[in-house]
mmCIF file with all atom_site columns, C-alpha atoms in Angstrom:
data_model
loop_
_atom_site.group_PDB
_atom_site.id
_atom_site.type_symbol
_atom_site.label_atom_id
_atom_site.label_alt_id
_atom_site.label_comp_id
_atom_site.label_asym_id
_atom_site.label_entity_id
_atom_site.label_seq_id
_atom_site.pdbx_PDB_ins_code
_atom_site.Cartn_x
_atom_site.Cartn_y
_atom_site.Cartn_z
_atom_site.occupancy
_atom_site.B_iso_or_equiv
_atom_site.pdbx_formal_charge
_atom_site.auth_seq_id
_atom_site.auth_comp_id
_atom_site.auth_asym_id
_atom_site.auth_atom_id
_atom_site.pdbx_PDB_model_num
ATOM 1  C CA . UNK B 1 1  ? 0.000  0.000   0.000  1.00 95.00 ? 70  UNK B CA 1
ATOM 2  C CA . UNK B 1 2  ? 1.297  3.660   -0.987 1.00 96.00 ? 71  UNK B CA 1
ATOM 3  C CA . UNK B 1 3  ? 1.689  5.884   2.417  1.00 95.00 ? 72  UNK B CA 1
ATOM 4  C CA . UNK B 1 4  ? -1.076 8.576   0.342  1.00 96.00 ? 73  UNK B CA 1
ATOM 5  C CA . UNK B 1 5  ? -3.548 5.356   0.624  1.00 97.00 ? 74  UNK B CA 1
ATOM 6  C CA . UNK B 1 6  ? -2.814 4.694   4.265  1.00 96.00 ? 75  UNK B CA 1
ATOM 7  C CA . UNK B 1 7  ? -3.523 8.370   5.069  1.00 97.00 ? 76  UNK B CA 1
ATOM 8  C CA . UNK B 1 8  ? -6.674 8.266   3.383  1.00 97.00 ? 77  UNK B CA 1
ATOM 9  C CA . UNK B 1 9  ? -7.725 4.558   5.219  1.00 97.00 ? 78  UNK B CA 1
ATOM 10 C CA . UNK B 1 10 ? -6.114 5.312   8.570  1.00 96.00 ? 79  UNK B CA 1
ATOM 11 C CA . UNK B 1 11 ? -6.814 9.304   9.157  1.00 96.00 ? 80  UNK B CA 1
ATOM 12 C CA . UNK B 1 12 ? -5.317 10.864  12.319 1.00 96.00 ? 81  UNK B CA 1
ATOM 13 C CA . UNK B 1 13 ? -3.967 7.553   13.868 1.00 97.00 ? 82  UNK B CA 1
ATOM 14 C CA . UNK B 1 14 ? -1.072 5.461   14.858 1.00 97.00 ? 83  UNK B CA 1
ATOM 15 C CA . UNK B 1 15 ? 0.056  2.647   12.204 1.00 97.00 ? 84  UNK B CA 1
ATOM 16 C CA . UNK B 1 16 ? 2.256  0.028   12.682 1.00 97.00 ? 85  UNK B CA 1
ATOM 17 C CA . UNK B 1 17 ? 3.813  -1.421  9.466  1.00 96.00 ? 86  UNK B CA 1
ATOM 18 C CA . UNK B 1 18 ? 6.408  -2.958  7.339  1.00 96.00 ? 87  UNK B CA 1
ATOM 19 C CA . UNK B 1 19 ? 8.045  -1.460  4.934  1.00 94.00 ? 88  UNK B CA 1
ATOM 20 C CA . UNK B 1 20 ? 7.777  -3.545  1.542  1.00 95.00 ? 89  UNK B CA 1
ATOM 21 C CA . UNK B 1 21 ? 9.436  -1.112  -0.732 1.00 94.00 ? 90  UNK B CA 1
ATOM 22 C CA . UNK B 1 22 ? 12.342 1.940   0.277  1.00 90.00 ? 91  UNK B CA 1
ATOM 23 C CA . UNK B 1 23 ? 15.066 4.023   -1.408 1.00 91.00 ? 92  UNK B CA 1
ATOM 24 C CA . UNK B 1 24 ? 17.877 5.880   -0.517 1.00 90.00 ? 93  UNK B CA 1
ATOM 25 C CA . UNK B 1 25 ? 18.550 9.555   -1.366 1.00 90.00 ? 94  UNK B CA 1
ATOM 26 C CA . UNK B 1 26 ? 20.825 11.777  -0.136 1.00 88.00 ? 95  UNK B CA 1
ATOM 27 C CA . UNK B 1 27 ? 20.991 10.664  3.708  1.00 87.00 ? 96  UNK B CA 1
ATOM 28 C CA . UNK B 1 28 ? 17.031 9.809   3.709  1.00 90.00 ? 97  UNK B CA 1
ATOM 29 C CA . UNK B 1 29 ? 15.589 6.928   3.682  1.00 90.00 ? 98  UNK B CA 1
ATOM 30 C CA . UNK B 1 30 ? 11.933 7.395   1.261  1.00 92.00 ? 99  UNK B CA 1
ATOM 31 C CA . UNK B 1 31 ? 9.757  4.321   2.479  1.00 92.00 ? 100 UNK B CA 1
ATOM 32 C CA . UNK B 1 32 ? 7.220  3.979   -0.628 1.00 92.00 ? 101 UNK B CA 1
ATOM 33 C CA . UNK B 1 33 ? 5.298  1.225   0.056  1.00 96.00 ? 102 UNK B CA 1
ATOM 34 C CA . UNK B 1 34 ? 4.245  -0.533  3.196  1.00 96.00 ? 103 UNK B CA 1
ATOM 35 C CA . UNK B 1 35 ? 2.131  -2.827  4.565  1.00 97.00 ? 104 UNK B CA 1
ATOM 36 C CA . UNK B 1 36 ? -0.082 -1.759  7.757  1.00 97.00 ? 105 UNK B CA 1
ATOM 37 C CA . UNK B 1 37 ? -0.194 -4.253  10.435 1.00 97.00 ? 106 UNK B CA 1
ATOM 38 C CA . UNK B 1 38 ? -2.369 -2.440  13.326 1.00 97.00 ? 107 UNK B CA 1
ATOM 39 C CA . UNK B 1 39 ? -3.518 1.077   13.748 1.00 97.00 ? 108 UNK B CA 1
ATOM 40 C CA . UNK B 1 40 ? -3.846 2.638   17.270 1.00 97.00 ? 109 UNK B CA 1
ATOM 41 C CA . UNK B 1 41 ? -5.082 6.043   18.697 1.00 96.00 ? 110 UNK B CA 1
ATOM 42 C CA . UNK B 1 42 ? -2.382 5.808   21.474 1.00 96.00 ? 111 UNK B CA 1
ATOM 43 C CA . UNK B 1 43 ? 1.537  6.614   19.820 1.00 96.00 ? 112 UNK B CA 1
ATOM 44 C CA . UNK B 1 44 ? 2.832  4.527   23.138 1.00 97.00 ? 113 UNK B CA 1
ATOM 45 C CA . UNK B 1 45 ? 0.467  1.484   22.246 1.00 97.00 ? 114 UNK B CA 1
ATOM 46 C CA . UNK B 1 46 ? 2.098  1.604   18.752 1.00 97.00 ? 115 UNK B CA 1
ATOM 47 C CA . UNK B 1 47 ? 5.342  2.010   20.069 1.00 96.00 ? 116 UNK B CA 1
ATOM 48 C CA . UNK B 1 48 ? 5.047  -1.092  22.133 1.00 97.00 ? 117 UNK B CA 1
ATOM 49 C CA . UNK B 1 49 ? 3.528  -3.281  19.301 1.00 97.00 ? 118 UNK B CA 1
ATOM 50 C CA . UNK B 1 50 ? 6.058  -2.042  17.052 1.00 96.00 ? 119 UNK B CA 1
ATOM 51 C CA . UNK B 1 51 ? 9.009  -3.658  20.103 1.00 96.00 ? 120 UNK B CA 1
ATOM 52 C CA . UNK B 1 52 ? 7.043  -6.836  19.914 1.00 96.00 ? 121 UNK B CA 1
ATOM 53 C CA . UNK B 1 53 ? 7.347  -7.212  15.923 1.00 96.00 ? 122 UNK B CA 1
ATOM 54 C CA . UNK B 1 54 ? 10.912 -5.997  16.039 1.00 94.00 ? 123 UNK B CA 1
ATOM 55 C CA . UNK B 1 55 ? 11.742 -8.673  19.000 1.00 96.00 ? 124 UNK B CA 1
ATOM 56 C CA . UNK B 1 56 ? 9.740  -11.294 17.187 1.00 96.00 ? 125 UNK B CA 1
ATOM 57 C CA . UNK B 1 57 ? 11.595 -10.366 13.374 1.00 95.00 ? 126 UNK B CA 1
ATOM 58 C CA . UNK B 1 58 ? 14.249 -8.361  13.889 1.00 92.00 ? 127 UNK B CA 1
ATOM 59 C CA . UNK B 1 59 ? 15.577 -8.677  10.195 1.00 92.00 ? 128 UNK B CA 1
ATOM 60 C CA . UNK B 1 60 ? 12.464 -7.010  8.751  1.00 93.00 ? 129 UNK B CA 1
ATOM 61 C CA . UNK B 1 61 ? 11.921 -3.589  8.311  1.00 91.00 ? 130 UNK B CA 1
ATOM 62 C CA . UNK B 1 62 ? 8.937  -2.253  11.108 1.00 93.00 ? 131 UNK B CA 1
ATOM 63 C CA . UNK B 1 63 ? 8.048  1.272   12.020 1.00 93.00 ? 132 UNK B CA 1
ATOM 64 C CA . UNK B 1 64 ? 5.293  3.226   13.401 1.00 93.00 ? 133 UNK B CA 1
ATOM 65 C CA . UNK B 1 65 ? 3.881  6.680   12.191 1.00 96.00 ? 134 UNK B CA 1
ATOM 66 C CA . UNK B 1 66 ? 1.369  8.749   12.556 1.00 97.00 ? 135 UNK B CA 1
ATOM 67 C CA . UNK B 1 67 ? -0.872 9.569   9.202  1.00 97.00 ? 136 UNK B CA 1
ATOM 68 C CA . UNK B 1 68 ? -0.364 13.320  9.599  1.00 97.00 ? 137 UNK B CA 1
ATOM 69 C CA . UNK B 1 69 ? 2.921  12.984  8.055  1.00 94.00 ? 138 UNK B CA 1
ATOM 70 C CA . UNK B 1 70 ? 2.882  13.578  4.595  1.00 94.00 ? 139 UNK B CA 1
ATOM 71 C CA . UNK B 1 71 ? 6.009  11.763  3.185  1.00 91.00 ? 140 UNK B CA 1
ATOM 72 C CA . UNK B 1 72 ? 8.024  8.590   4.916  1.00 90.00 ? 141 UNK B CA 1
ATOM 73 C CA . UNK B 1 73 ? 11.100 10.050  4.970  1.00 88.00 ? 142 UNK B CA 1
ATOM 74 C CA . UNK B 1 74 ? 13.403 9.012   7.400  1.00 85.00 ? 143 UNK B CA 1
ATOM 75 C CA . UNK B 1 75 ? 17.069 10.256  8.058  1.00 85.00 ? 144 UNK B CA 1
ATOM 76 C CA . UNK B 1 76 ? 19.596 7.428   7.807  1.00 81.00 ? 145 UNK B CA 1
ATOM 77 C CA . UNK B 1 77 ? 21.876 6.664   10.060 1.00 74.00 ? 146 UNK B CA 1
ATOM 78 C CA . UNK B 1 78 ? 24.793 4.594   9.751  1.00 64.00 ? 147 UNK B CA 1
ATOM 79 C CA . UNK B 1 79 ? 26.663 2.576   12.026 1.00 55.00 ? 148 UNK B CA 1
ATOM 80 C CA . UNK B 1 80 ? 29.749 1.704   11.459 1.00 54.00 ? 149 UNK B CA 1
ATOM 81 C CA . UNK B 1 81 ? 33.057 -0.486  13.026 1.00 58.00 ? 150 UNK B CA 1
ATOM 82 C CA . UNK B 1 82 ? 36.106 1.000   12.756 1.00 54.00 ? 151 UNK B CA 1
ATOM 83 C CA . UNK B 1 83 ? 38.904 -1.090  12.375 1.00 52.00 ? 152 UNK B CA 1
ATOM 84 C CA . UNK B 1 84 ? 42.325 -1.881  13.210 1.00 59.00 ? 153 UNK B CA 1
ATOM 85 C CA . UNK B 1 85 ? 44.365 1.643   14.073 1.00 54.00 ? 154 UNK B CA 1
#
């Protein structure tokens, strides 16, 4: 599902998701398409179901949002290991 279409389902709420489809772009993450897994009214519900998924699957890609943002775009952040000195 597009983020425009989960606006328009899932007005003024909380969604959990996964994100099916994403690009890079100058240090953002875009998310473009996702696939909702719950909805909640509370952000701290969502936050919590969003922990379980992550525990449960922590190779897939889970976030929660409200549908007031226009655009999934998400600064990246990179982690790195710096070697031997």
């Amino acid at each position: 599902m597009r983020w425009e279409e989960v606006r328009e389902q899932f007005p003024d709420e909380w969604v959990v998701c996964e994100a099916l489809a994403l690009r890079s772009e100058d240090g953002y993450c875009f998310i473009d398409e996702v696939a909702v897994i719950d909805r909640f009214d509370d952000s701290k519900v969502a936050m919590k179901r969003y922990y379980e998924l992550h525990r449960e699957k922590p190779n897939r890609e889970y976030g929660f949002f409200h549908t007031s943002r226009v655009t999934l775009q998400l600064r990246e952040k990179w982690a790195g290991v710096r070697g031997p000195r």
